[in-house]
Amino acid sequence: MESIFHEKQEGSLCAQHCLNNLLQGEYFSPVELSSIAQQLDEEERMHMAEGGVQTEEYRTFLQQPSGNMDDSGFFSIQVISNALGVWGLEIVLFNSREYQQLLMDPIHEKAFICNYKEHWFTVRKLGQQWFNLNSLLTGPELISDTYLALFLAQLQQEGYSIFVIRGNLPECEADQILRIMRVEQQQRPKLIGEEEAQRMSAPHASDTTHTTEQPLLDEDEEELRKALALSRQDLQVEDEEADLRRAIQMSMQGSSDAGSSAPAGGSGEKQTLSAEELRRRRQAYFDRQQNAQDSSSSTGGGTDSGPKPTQ
C-alpha cells in the first residue's frame, strides 16, 4: 500500500486532504482553496448587489462571515465542487433522485466523497479494489466489494452526505500498480487519536530495567502489567475501570494455586471487585512472585528474572 497517496489530518484541513487523496497527489493547498472561496464570495456579493447596495439585505450580507471558508481551514461543498471542476470532474448527490434512478451498483463507480458537519473524506477505487482514504486514519483502509454498499449505507445512517465523483480522474501510480496486483490488509488502520492514546497509556521504556536476556513475561503476567499501567493513571472512566478489573481477574486465574481456584458453578468470582480487593490480590500476587524468587536465589539455581513491579 506504499504507493497509495494518503494525506493525514492537519488542523481542520480535511477538505484539502479529501481532494488530494481523491486525486492521489498534492494538487491543492490551503492558499489555492482560499482563492476559490474568495472568488465564490465575490460572485455572491455581486449577485446580492443586483438588488441594490443600499438594501438591508445587502448590508446584512456584508456583515456576515464567509460561507465558503473560515479561519480553521473549513471549505464548503461549493469550493470542493469548483476545485474538482478544474479537472473536469463533477459531483452528484448519492441519494438524489437523479442518481437513484440510474440503479447503479456502487462498485461500478470510481470514487465518493463523504461529508458530516465539517469533516470530508474520500472513498476511492484504485485498480480493482476500494479504499477508505479518511485523513483521520493512520493509513488507507481496504474495503471489499461486498462491504462497500453496506459501508456507504452505514455512513448515511450516521448522517453523512455522500457524493459520487463523475469524470476521468488523473492517472496515478497506485492505480497503475493495483491494476496488475491485488493487496491484502492484515490489520485495519486505527484512528490517529486512538493510536496516540494507546502510546500514552503504554508503560514507558524507562519504567522497566530488565535486560534483553530476561525471559519474556508469560501471558498472565503481561495482562497484569497492562492492568497495572492502567491503574497508575488514576482513570475515572467506567469502561476503562471495568477493563482493568477484568485484566486483574484474568491474571489471577493463571497464577493462583490449585487450592485457591474457584469452586465449580460458583458465581461469586464474577462479581465486580472493589478497589481494596484489587489491591489485596495484586499484593498477594507480588508476594508469591517474590517468594519464588527468594527461594530460587537461596538454592543458587538461577538469577533474578527482573525487578519487583512497583505498586
PDB file of C-alpha atoms in Angstrom:
ATOM      1  CA  MET A   1       0.000   0.000   0.000  1.00  0.00           C
ATOM      2  CA  GLU A   2       3.059   2.229  -0.037  1.00  0.00           C
ATOM      3  CA  SER A   3       2.130   3.519  -3.490  1.00  0.00           C
ATOM      4  CA  ILE A   4      -1.220   4.914  -2.256  1.00  0.00           C
ATOM      5  CA  PHE A   5      -1.130   8.643  -1.553  1.00  0.00           C
ATOM      6  CA  HIS A   6      -2.720   9.334   1.832  1.00  0.00           C
ATOM      7  CA  GLU A   7      -2.651  12.767   3.456  1.00  0.00           C
ATOM      8  CA  LYS A   8      -3.204  12.616   7.201  1.00  0.00           C
ATOM      9  CA  GLN A   9      -5.177  15.188   9.162  1.00  0.00           C
ATOM     10  CA  GLU A  10      -3.582  18.560   9.878  1.00  0.00           C
ATOM     11  CA  GLY A  11      -5.694  21.093  11.740  1.00  0.00           C
ATOM     12  CA  SER A  12      -9.101  21.372  10.071  1.00  0.00           C
ATOM     13  CA  LEU A  13      -7.839  20.980   6.502  1.00  0.00           C
ATOM     14  CA  CYS A  14      -9.909  17.876   5.819  1.00  0.00           C
ATOM     15  CA  ALA A  15     -11.321  19.361   2.577  1.00  0.00           C
ATOM     16  CA  GLN A  16      -7.772  19.714   1.229  1.00  0.00           C
ATOM     17  CA  HIS A  17      -6.918  16.165   2.368  1.00  0.00           C
ATOM     18  CA  CYS A  18     -10.117  14.851   0.801  1.00  0.00           C
ATOM     19  CA  LEU A  19      -9.297  16.401  -2.591  1.00  0.00           C
ATOM     20  CA  ASN A  20      -5.642  15.373  -2.607  1.00  0.00           C
ATOM     21  CA  ASN A  21      -6.429  11.818  -1.505  1.00  0.00           C
ATOM     22  CA  LEU A  22      -9.039  11.648  -4.249  1.00  0.00           C
ATOM     23  CA  LEU A  23      -6.652  12.932  -6.930  1.00  0.00           C
ATOM     24  CA  GLN A  24      -3.712  10.987  -5.412  1.00  0.00           C
ATOM     25  CA  GLY A  25      -1.266  13.849  -5.146  1.00  0.00           C
ATOM     26  CA  GLU A  26      -0.564  17.261  -3.633  1.00  0.00           C
ATOM     27  CA  TYR A  27      -2.794  19.078  -6.086  1.00  0.00           C
ATOM     28  CA  PHE A  28      -4.391  21.634  -3.750  1.00  0.00           C
ATOM     29  CA  SER A  29      -3.070  23.768  -0.903  1.00  0.00           C
ATOM     30  CA  PRO A  30      -4.991  25.935   1.602  1.00  0.00           C
ATOM     31  CA  VAL A  31      -3.932  29.023  -0.384  1.00  0.00           C
ATOM     32  CA  GLU A  32      -5.429  27.706  -3.622  1.00  0.00           C
ATOM     33  CA  LEU A  33      -8.662  26.638  -1.941  1.00  0.00           C
ATOM     34  CA  SER A  34      -8.896  30.003  -0.189  1.00  0.00           C
ATOM     35  CA  SER A  35      -8.582  31.703  -3.559  1.00  0.00           C
ATOM     36  CA  ILE A  36     -11.517  29.676  -4.896  1.00  0.00           C
ATOM     37  CA  ALA A  37     -13.541  30.506  -1.768  1.00  0.00           C
ATOM     38  CA  GLN A  38     -12.830  34.235  -2.141  1.00  0.00           C
ATOM     39  CA  GLN A  39     -13.895  34.103  -5.767  1.00  0.00           C
ATOM     40  CA  LEU A  40     -17.169  32.466  -4.756  1.00  0.00           C
ATOM     41  CA  ASP A  41     -17.671  35.101  -2.044  1.00  0.00           C
ATOM     42  CA  GLU A  42     -17.224  37.855  -4.626  1.00  0.00           C
ATOM     43  CA  GLU A  43     -19.704  36.237  -7.009  1.00  0.00           C
ATOM     44  CA  GLU A  44     -22.247  36.018  -4.197  1.00  0.00           C
ATOM     45  CA  ARG A  45     -21.624  39.659  -3.273  1.00  0.00           C
ATOM     46  CA  MET A  46     -22.172  40.802  -6.866  1.00  0.00           C
ATOM     47  CA  HIS A  47     -25.372  38.785  -7.036  1.00  0.00           C
ATOM     48  CA  MET A  48     -26.659  40.390  -3.823  1.00  0.00           C
ATOM     49  CA  ALA A  49     -25.687  43.840  -5.139  1.00  0.00           C
ATOM     50  CA  GLU A  50     -28.022  43.409  -8.100  1.00  0.00           C
ATOM     51  CA  GLY A  51     -30.905  44.029  -5.708  1.00  0.00           C
ATOM     52  CA  GLY A  52     -29.371  47.337  -4.628  1.00  0.00           C
ATOM     53  CA  VAL A  53     -26.351  48.171  -2.491  1.00  0.00           C
ATOM     54  CA  GLN A  54     -28.481  50.280  -0.132  1.00  0.00           C
ATOM     55  CA  THR A  55     -30.871  47.481   0.783  1.00  0.00           C
ATOM     56  CA  GLU A  56     -30.968  45.972   4.251  1.00  0.00           C
ATOM     57  CA  GLU A  57     -30.342  42.526   2.763  1.00  0.00           C
ATOM     58  CA  TYR A  58     -27.120  43.640   1.095  1.00  0.00           C
ATOM     59  CA  ARG A  59     -25.787  45.352   4.231  1.00  0.00           C
ATOM     60  CA  THR A  60     -26.608  42.279   6.279  1.00  0.00           C
ATOM     61  CA  PHE A  61     -24.825  40.091   3.746  1.00  0.00           C
ATOM     62  CA  LEU A  62     -21.651  42.197   4.006  1.00  0.00           C
ATOM     63  CA  GLN A  63     -21.607  41.809   7.801  1.00  0.00           C
ATOM     64  CA  GLN A  64     -21.829  38.021   7.688  1.00  0.00           C
ATOM     65  CA  PRO A  65     -18.696  35.832   7.618  1.00  0.00           C
ATOM     66  CA  SER A  66     -17.874  33.837   4.505  1.00  0.00           C
ATOM     67  CA  GLY A  67     -19.982  30.757   3.972  1.00  0.00           C
ATOM     68  CA  ASN A  68     -17.277  29.178   1.814  1.00  0.00           C
ATOM     69  CA  MET A  69     -14.379  29.088   4.281  1.00  0.00           C
ATOM     70  CA  ASP A  70     -13.322  30.034   7.792  1.00  0.00           C
ATOM     71  CA  ASP A  71     -10.105  30.580   9.731  1.00  0.00           C
ATOM     72  CA  SER A  72      -9.970  26.960  10.905  1.00  0.00           C
ATOM     73  CA  GLY A  73      -9.440  25.637   7.369  1.00  0.00           C
ATOM     74  CA  PHE A  74     -13.012  24.587   6.609  1.00  0.00           C
ATOM     75  CA  PHE A  75     -14.141  24.831   2.962  1.00  0.00           C
ATOM     76  CA  SER A  76     -17.688  24.433   1.637  1.00  0.00           C
ATOM     77  CA  ILE A  77     -19.053  21.941  -0.880  1.00  0.00           C
ATOM     78  CA  GLN A  78     -19.092  24.773  -3.431  1.00  0.00           C
ATOM     79  CA  VAL A  79     -15.317  25.191  -3.040  1.00  0.00           C
ATOM     80  CA  ILE A  80     -14.773  21.448  -3.438  1.00  0.00           C
ATOM     81  CA  SER A  81     -17.064  21.328  -6.463  1.00  0.00           C
ATOM     82  CA  ASN A  82     -15.230  24.222  -8.148  1.00  0.00           C
ATOM     83  CA  ALA A  83     -11.850  22.667  -7.345  1.00  0.00           C
ATOM     84  CA  LEU A  84     -12.901  19.399  -8.951  1.00  0.00           C
ATOM     85  CA  GLY A  85     -14.252  21.326 -11.931  1.00  0.00           C
ATOM     86  CA  VAL A  86     -10.667  22.324 -12.732  1.00  0.00           C
ATOM     87  CA  TRP A  87     -10.062  18.628 -13.516  1.00  0.00           C
ATOM     88  CA  GLY A  88     -13.310  18.188 -15.419  1.00  0.00           C
ATOM     89  CA  LEU A  89     -14.897  16.299 -12.539  1.00  0.00           C
ATOM     90  CA  GLU A  90     -18.451  16.637 -11.265  1.00  0.00           C
ATOM     91  CA  ILE A  91     -20.199  15.561  -8.075  1.00  0.00           C
ATOM     92  CA  VAL A  92     -23.666  14.015  -7.840  1.00  0.00           C
ATOM     93  CA  LEU A  93     -25.518  13.529  -4.559  1.00  0.00           C
ATOM     94  CA  PHE A  94     -25.584   9.777  -3.908  1.00  0.00           C
ATOM     95  CA  ASN A  95     -29.147   9.627  -2.551  1.00  0.00           C
ATOM     96  CA  SER A  96     -30.590  12.113  -5.023  1.00  0.00           C
ATOM     97  CA  ARG A  97     -33.476  11.062  -7.257  1.00  0.00           C
ATOM     98  CA  GLU A  98     -31.297  11.739 -10.295  1.00  0.00           C
ATOM     99  CA  TYR A  99     -28.694   9.204  -9.190  1.00  0.00           C
ATOM    100  CA  GLN A 100     -31.044   6.614  -7.682  1.00  0.00           C
ATOM    101  CA  GLN A 101     -32.944   6.370 -10.975  1.00  0.00           C
ATOM    102  CA  LEU A 102     -29.756   5.098 -12.608  1.00  0.00           C
ATOM    103  CA  LEU A 103     -29.854   1.985 -10.369  1.00  0.00           C
ATOM    104  CA  MET A 104     -26.059   1.927 -10.295  1.00  0.00           C
ATOM    105  CA  ASP A 105     -24.137  -0.558  -8.157  1.00  0.00           C
ATOM    106  CA  PRO A 106     -21.619   1.449  -6.093  1.00  0.00           C
ATOM    107  CA  ILE A 107     -18.762  -0.902  -7.034  1.00  0.00           C
ATOM    108  CA  HIS A 108     -19.041   0.314 -10.645  1.00  0.00           C
ATOM    109  CA  GLU A 109     -18.272   3.903  -9.636  1.00  0.00           C
ATOM    110  CA  LYS A 110     -14.786   5.418  -9.360  1.00  0.00           C
ATOM    111  CA  ALA A 111     -14.924   7.361  -6.124  1.00  0.00           C
ATOM    112  CA  PHE A 112     -17.078   9.003  -3.464  1.00  0.00           C
ATOM    113  CA  ILE A 113     -16.521  11.957  -1.160  1.00  0.00           C
ATOM    114  CA  CYS A 114     -18.292  11.951   2.185  1.00  0.00           C
ATOM    115  CA  ASN A 115     -19.191  14.832   4.480  1.00  0.00           C
ATOM    116  CA  TYR A 116     -20.500  15.050   8.034  1.00  0.00           C
ATOM    117  CA  LYS A 117     -20.688  18.502   9.593  1.00  0.00           C
ATOM    118  CA  GLU A 118     -17.248  19.939   8.760  1.00  0.00           C
ATOM    119  CA  HIS A 119     -15.340  16.739   8.000  1.00  0.00           C
ATOM    120  CA  TRP A 120     -14.648  15.497   4.466  1.00  0.00           C
ATOM    121  CA  PHE A 121     -13.016  12.275   3.323  1.00  0.00           C
ATOM    122  CA  THR A 122     -12.598  10.183   0.172  1.00  0.00           C
ATOM    123  CA  VAL A 123     -13.516   6.605  -0.696  1.00  0.00           C
ATOM    124  CA  ARG A 124     -11.841   5.635  -3.970  1.00  0.00           C
ATOM    125  CA  LYS A 125     -11.263   2.641  -6.221  1.00  0.00           C
ATOM    126  CA  LEU A 126      -7.603   2.020  -7.060  1.00  0.00           C
ATOM    127  CA  GLY A 127      -7.041  -0.779  -9.537  1.00  0.00           C
ATOM    128  CA  GLN A 128      -9.842  -3.213  -8.757  1.00  0.00           C
ATOM    129  CA  GLN A 129     -10.068  -2.531  -5.026  1.00  0.00           C
ATOM    130  CA  TRP A 130     -11.763   0.090  -2.876  1.00  0.00           C
ATOM    131  CA  PHE A 131     -10.043   2.102  -0.144  1.00  0.00           C
ATOM    132  CA  ASN A 132     -11.228   4.391   2.623  1.00  0.00           C
ATOM    133  CA  LEU A 133      -8.770   7.325   2.459  1.00  0.00           C
ATOM    134  CA  ASN A 134     -10.085   9.166   5.512  1.00  0.00           C
ATOM    135  CA  SER A 135      -7.392  11.584   6.713  1.00  0.00           C
ATOM    136  CA  LEU A 136      -8.272  10.708  10.324  1.00  0.00           C
ATOM    137  CA  LEU A 137      -6.915   7.182   9.804  1.00  0.00           C
ATOM    138  CA  THR A 138      -3.274   6.204  10.163  1.00  0.00           C
ATOM    139  CA  GLY A 139      -3.346   4.760   6.629  1.00  0.00           C
ATOM    140  CA  PRO A 140      -5.625   3.590   3.795  1.00  0.00           C
ATOM    141  CA  GLU A 141      -8.314   1.091   4.779  1.00  0.00           C
ATOM    142  CA  LEU A 142      -9.145  -1.684   2.333  1.00  0.00           C
ATOM    143  CA  ILE A 143     -12.889  -2.104   1.658  1.00  0.00           C
ATOM    144  CA  SER A 144     -14.138  -5.268  -0.035  1.00  0.00           C
ATOM    145  CA  ASP A 145     -16.625  -5.066  -2.897  1.00  0.00           C
ATOM    146  CA  THR A 146     -19.235  -6.871  -0.830  1.00  0.00           C
ATOM    147  CA  TYR A 147     -18.801  -4.454   2.084  1.00  0.00           C
ATOM    148  CA  LEU A 148     -18.795  -1.214   0.052  1.00  0.00           C
ATOM    149  CA  ALA A 149     -22.574  -0.819  -0.237  1.00  0.00           C
ATOM    150  CA  LEU A 150     -23.003  -1.607   3.473  1.00  0.00           C
ATOM    151  CA  PHE A 151     -20.259   0.878   4.373  1.00  0.00           C
ATOM    152  CA  LEU A 152     -21.940   3.678   2.397  1.00  0.00           C
ATOM    153  CA  ALA A 153     -25.341   2.821   3.885  1.00  0.00           C
ATOM    154  CA  GLN A 154     -23.849   2.952   7.379  1.00  0.00           C
ATOM    155  CA  LEU A 155     -22.377   6.394   6.669  1.00  0.00           C
ATOM    156  CA  GLN A 156     -25.781   7.636   5.538  1.00  0.00           C
ATOM    157  CA  GLN A 157     -27.380   6.349   8.740  1.00  0.00           C
ATOM    158  CA  GLU A 158     -24.750   8.253  10.720  1.00  0.00           C
ATOM    159  CA  GLY A 159     -25.744  11.469   8.958  1.00  0.00           C
ATOM    160  CA  TYR A 160     -23.104  11.692   6.228  1.00  0.00           C
ATOM    161  CA  SER A 161     -23.819  13.278   2.861  1.00  0.00           C
ATOM    162  CA  ILE A 162     -22.236  11.200   0.104  1.00  0.00           C
ATOM    163  CA  PHE A 163     -21.326  12.496  -3.355  1.00  0.00           C
ATOM    164  CA  VAL A 164     -20.449  10.394  -6.403  1.00  0.00           C
ATOM    165  CA  ILE A 165     -17.462  11.551  -8.468  1.00  0.00           C
ATOM    166  CA  ARG A 166     -18.150  11.643 -12.209  1.00  0.00           C
ATOM    167  CA  GLY A 167     -15.450  12.146 -14.848  1.00  0.00           C
ATOM    168  CA  ASN A 168     -11.943  10.866 -15.518  1.00  0.00           C
ATOM    169  CA  LEU A 169      -9.617  11.023 -12.545  1.00  0.00           C
ATOM    170  CA  PRO A 170      -5.954  11.824 -13.279  1.00  0.00           C
ATOM    171  CA  GLU A 171      -3.603   8.869 -13.715  1.00  0.00           C
ATOM    172  CA  CYS A 172      -1.705   7.852 -10.591  1.00  0.00           C
ATOM    173  CA  GLU A 173       0.950   5.317  -9.653  1.00  0.00           C
ATOM    174  CA  ALA A 174      -1.240   3.442  -7.162  1.00  0.00           C
ATOM    175  CA  ASP A 175      -3.964   2.835  -9.748  1.00  0.00           C
ATOM    176  CA  GLN A 176      -1.452   1.521 -12.283  1.00  0.00           C
ATOM    177  CA  ILE A 177       0.152  -0.863  -9.775  1.00  0.00           C
ATOM    178  CA  LEU A 178      -3.123  -2.152  -8.347  1.00  0.00           C
ATOM    179  CA  ARG A 179      -4.460  -2.917 -11.814  1.00  0.00           C
ATOM    180  CA  ILE A 180      -1.971  -5.757 -12.101  1.00  0.00           C
ATOM    181  CA  MET A 181      -1.880  -6.884  -8.482  1.00  0.00           C
ATOM    182  CA  ARG A 182      -4.201  -7.034  -5.511  1.00  0.00           C
ATOM    183  CA  VAL A 183      -3.292  -6.185  -1.953  1.00  0.00           C
ATOM    184  CA  GLU A 184      -4.332  -7.771   1.310  1.00  0.00           C
ATOM    185  CA  GLN A 185      -4.612  -5.974   4.627  1.00  0.00           C
ATOM    186  CA  GLN A 186      -3.779  -7.971   7.736  1.00  0.00           C
ATOM    187  CA  GLN A 187      -4.611  -5.194  10.193  1.00  0.00           C
ATOM    188  CA  ARG A 188      -7.035  -2.331   9.780  1.00  0.00           C
ATOM    189  CA  PRO A 189      -5.634   1.164  10.349  1.00  0.00           C
ATOM    190  CA  LYS A 190      -6.593   2.958  13.536  1.00  0.00           C
ATOM    191  CA  LEU A 191      -7.822   6.471  14.109  1.00  0.00           C
ATOM    192  CA  ILE A 192      -4.892   8.846  14.606  1.00  0.00           C
ATOM    193  CA  GLY A 193      -6.108   9.900  18.067  1.00  0.00           C
ATOM    194  CA  GLU A 194      -6.665   6.277  19.079  1.00  0.00           C
ATOM    195  CA  GLU A 195      -3.076   5.347  18.223  1.00  0.00           C
ATOM    196  CA  GLU A 196      -1.702   8.271  20.237  1.00  0.00           C
ATOM    197  CA  ALA A 197      -3.883   7.365  23.216  1.00  0.00           C
ATOM    198  CA  GLN A 198      -2.571   3.807  23.185  1.00  0.00           C
ATOM    199  CA  ARG A 199       1.019   5.020  23.064  1.00  0.00           C
ATOM    200  CA  MET A 200       0.391   7.299  26.050  1.00  0.00           C
ATOM    201  CA  SER A 201      -1.273   4.522  28.049  1.00  0.00           C
ATOM    202  CA  ALA A 202       1.531   2.016  27.396  1.00  0.00           C
ATOM    203  CA  PRO A 203       4.237   1.676  30.073  1.00  0.00           C
ATOM    204  CA  HIS A 204       7.263   3.914  29.365  1.00  0.00           C
ATOM    205  CA  ALA A 205      10.518   2.199  28.491  1.00  0.00           C
ATOM    206  CA  SER A 206      12.169   3.978  31.424  1.00  0.00           C
ATOM    207  CA  ASP A 207       9.841   2.174  33.841  1.00  0.00           C
ATOM    208  CA  THR A 208      11.447  -1.190  33.071  1.00  0.00           C
ATOM    209  CA  THR A 209      15.027  -2.144  33.782  1.00  0.00           C
ATOM    210  CA  HIS A 210      15.074  -5.740  32.511  1.00  0.00           C
ATOM    211  CA  THR A 211      17.792  -6.720  30.032  1.00  0.00           C
ATOM    212  CA  THR A 212      17.456  -8.478  26.705  1.00  0.00           C
ATOM    213  CA  GLU A 213      18.469 -11.719  28.450  1.00  0.00           C
ATOM    214  CA  GLN A 214      15.441 -11.526  30.773  1.00  0.00           C
ATOM    215  CA  PRO A 215      12.823 -14.172  29.907  1.00  0.00           C
ATOM    216  CA  LEU A 216       9.700 -12.818  28.305  1.00  0.00           C
ATOM    217  CA  LEU A 217       6.700 -12.455  30.564  1.00  0.00           C
ATOM    218  CA  ASP A 218       4.085 -15.156  30.173  1.00  0.00           C
ATOM    219  CA  GLU A 219       0.606 -14.176  29.022  1.00  0.00           C
ATOM    220  CA  ASP A 220      -0.862 -13.841  32.521  1.00  0.00           C
ATOM    221  CA  GLU A 221       1.978 -11.617  33.740  1.00  0.00           C
ATOM    222  CA  GLU A 222       1.685  -9.437  30.633  1.00  0.00           C
ATOM    223  CA  GLU A 223      -2.038  -8.970  31.301  1.00  0.00           C
ATOM    224  CA  LEU A 224      -1.232  -7.943  34.865  1.00  0.00           C
ATOM    225  CA  ARG A 225       1.410  -5.449  33.691  1.00  0.00           C
ATOM    226  CA  LYS A 226      -1.114  -3.842  31.349  1.00  0.00           C
ATOM    227  CA  ALA A 227      -3.658  -3.653  34.156  1.00  0.00           C
ATOM    228  CA  LEU A 228      -1.137  -2.023  36.488  1.00  0.00           C
ATOM    229  CA  ALA A 229      -0.202   0.521  33.837  1.00  0.00           C
ATOM    230  CA  LEU A 230      -3.845   1.491  33.590  1.00  0.00           C
ATOM    231  CA  SER A 231      -4.314   1.661  37.364  1.00  0.00           C
ATOM    232  CA  ARG A 232      -1.350   4.080  37.742  1.00  0.00           C
ATOM    233  CA  GLN A 233      -3.132   6.603  35.537  1.00  0.00           C
ATOM    234  CA  ASP A 234      -5.959   7.111  38.057  1.00  0.00           C
ATOM    235  CA  LEU A 235      -8.577   6.682  35.349  1.00  0.00           C
ATOM    236  CA  GLN A 236     -12.119   7.632  36.273  1.00  0.00           C
ATOM    237  CA  VAL A 237     -13.947   6.440  33.153  1.00  0.00           C
ATOM    238  CA  GLU A 238     -16.176   3.484  33.925  1.00  0.00           C
ATOM    239  CA  ASP A 239     -15.399   1.362  30.878  1.00  0.00           C
ATOM    240  CA  GLU A 240     -11.638   1.687  31.434  1.00  0.00           C
ATOM    241  CA  GLU A 241     -12.091   0.767  35.091  1.00  0.00           C
ATOM    242  CA  ALA A 242     -14.020  -2.316  34.000  1.00  0.00           C
ATOM    243  CA  ASP A 243     -11.184  -3.297  31.623  1.00  0.00           C
ATOM    244  CA  LEU A 244      -8.678  -3.044  34.499  1.00  0.00           C
ATOM    245  CA  ARG A 245     -10.751  -5.270  36.750  1.00  0.00           C
ATOM    246  CA  ARG A 246     -11.224  -7.883  34.029  1.00  0.00           C
ATOM    247  CA  ALA A 247      -7.474  -7.908  33.390  1.00  0.00           C
ATOM    248  CA  ILE A 248      -6.724  -8.429  37.101  1.00  0.00           C
ATOM    249  CA  GLN A 249      -9.234 -11.280  37.290  1.00  0.00           C
ATOM    250  CA  MET A 250      -7.677 -12.924  34.222  1.00  0.00           C
ATOM    251  CA  SER A 251      -4.197 -12.692  35.732  1.00  0.00           C
ATOM    252  CA  MET A 252      -5.360 -14.302  38.967  1.00  0.00           C
ATOM    253  CA  GLN A 253      -6.832 -17.304  37.155  1.00  0.00           C
ATOM    254  CA  GLY A 254      -3.466 -18.427  35.801  1.00  0.00           C
ATOM    255  CA  SER A 255      -1.254 -17.557  38.769  1.00  0.00           C
ATOM    256  CA  SER A 256      -3.377 -18.877  41.664  1.00  0.00           C
ATOM    257  CA  ASP A 257      -2.514 -22.322  43.080  1.00  0.00           C
ATOM    258  CA  ALA A 258      -4.967 -25.205  42.953  1.00  0.00           C
ATOM    259  CA  GLY A 259      -6.194 -24.587  46.484  1.00  0.00           C
ATOM    260  CA  SER A 260      -7.383 -21.095  45.662  1.00  0.00           C
ATOM    261  CA  SER A 261      -9.305 -21.927  42.496  1.00  0.00           C
ATOM    262  CA  ALA A 262     -12.980 -21.028  42.391  1.00  0.00           C
ATOM    263  CA  PRO A 263     -15.484 -23.806  43.130  1.00  0.00           C
ATOM    264  CA  ALA A 264     -17.279 -25.206  40.106  1.00  0.00           C
ATOM    265  CA  GLY A 265     -20.531 -23.455  39.332  1.00  0.00           C
ATOM    266  CA  GLY A 266     -19.745 -20.630  41.779  1.00  0.00           C
ATOM    267  CA  SER A 267     -20.868 -17.154  40.832  1.00  0.00           C
ATOM    268  CA  GLY A 268     -19.075 -15.114  43.492  1.00  0.00           C
ATOM    269  CA  GLU A 269     -15.882 -14.603  41.402  1.00  0.00           C
ATOM    270  CA  LYS A 270     -17.928 -12.961  38.642  1.00  0.00           C
ATOM    271  CA  GLN A 271     -18.961 -10.124  40.885  1.00  0.00           C
ATOM    272  CA  THR A 272     -17.269  -6.750  40.451  1.00  0.00           C
ATOM    273  CA  LEU A 273     -14.230  -6.449  42.683  1.00  0.00           C
ATOM    274  CA  SER A 274     -13.779  -3.456  44.947  1.00  0.00           C
ATOM    275  CA  ALA A 275     -10.665  -1.283  44.758  1.00  0.00           C
ATOM    276  CA  GLU A 276      -9.482  -2.697  48.111  1.00  0.00           C
ATOM    277  CA  GLU A 277      -9.926  -6.264  46.850  1.00  0.00           C
ATOM    278  CA  LEU A 278      -7.954  -5.454  43.722  1.00  0.00           C
ATOM    279  CA  ARG A 279      -5.088  -4.048  45.792  1.00  0.00           C
ATOM    280  CA  ARG A 280      -5.134  -7.097  48.076  1.00  0.00           C
ATOM    281  CA  ARG A 281      -4.981  -9.525  45.176  1.00  0.00           C
ATOM    282  CA  ARG A 282      -2.212  -7.617  43.448  1.00  0.00           C
ATOM    283  CA  GLN A 283      -0.166  -7.633  46.671  1.00  0.00           C
ATOM    284  CA  ALA A 284      -0.762 -11.358  47.108  1.00  0.00           C
ATOM    285  CA  TYR A 285       0.426 -11.931  43.549  1.00  0.00           C
ATOM    286  CA  PHE A 286       3.578  -9.883  44.127  1.00  0.00           C
ATOM    287  CA  ASP A 287       4.279 -11.735  47.384  1.00  0.00           C
ATOM    288  CA  ARG A 288       4.088 -15.100  45.611  1.00  0.00           C
ATOM    289  CA  GLN A 289       6.414 -13.857  42.868  1.00  0.00           C
ATOM    290  CA  GLN A 290       8.936 -12.521  45.404  1.00  0.00           C
ATOM    291  CA  ASN A 291       8.816 -15.715  47.486  1.00  0.00           C
ATOM    292  CA  ALA A 292       9.506 -17.767  44.369  1.00  0.00           C
ATOM    293  CA  GLN A 293      12.468 -15.556  43.503  1.00  0.00           C
ATOM    294  CA  ASP A 294      13.858 -15.687  47.048  1.00  0.00           C
ATOM    295  CA  SER A 295      13.547 -19.460  47.087  1.00  0.00           C
ATOM    296  CA  SER A 296      15.380 -19.722  43.778  1.00  0.00           C
ATOM    297  CA  SER A 297      18.159 -17.370  44.926  1.00  0.00           C
ATOM    298  CA  SER A 298      18.659 -19.242  48.215  1.00  0.00           C
ATOM    299  CA  THR A 299      19.335 -22.506  46.344  1.00  0.00           C
ATOM    300  CA  GLY A 300      21.693 -20.765  43.892  1.00  0.00           C
ATOM    301  CA  GLY A 301      19.706 -22.186  40.992  1.00  0.00           C
ATOM    302  CA  GLY A 302      19.056 -19.035  38.965  1.00  0.00           C
ATOM    303  CA  THR A 303      19.233 -15.303  38.659  1.00  0.00           C
ATOM    304  CA  ASP A 304      16.721 -12.606  39.378  1.00  0.00           C
ATOM    305  CA  SER A 305      14.254 -12.512  36.492  1.00  0.00           C
ATOM    306  CA  GLY A 306      13.504  -8.830  36.886  1.00  0.00           C
ATOM    307  CA  PRO A 307      12.644  -6.106  39.340  1.00  0.00           C
ATOM    308  CA  LYS A 308       9.664  -6.348  41.623  1.00  0.00           C
ATOM    309  CA  PRO A 309       6.785  -4.456  39.967  1.00  0.00           C
ATOM    310  CA  THR A 310       6.062  -1.107  41.528  1.00  0.00           C
ATOM    311  CA  GLN A 311       2.614  -0.888  43.092  1.00  0.00           C
TER     312      GLN A 311
END
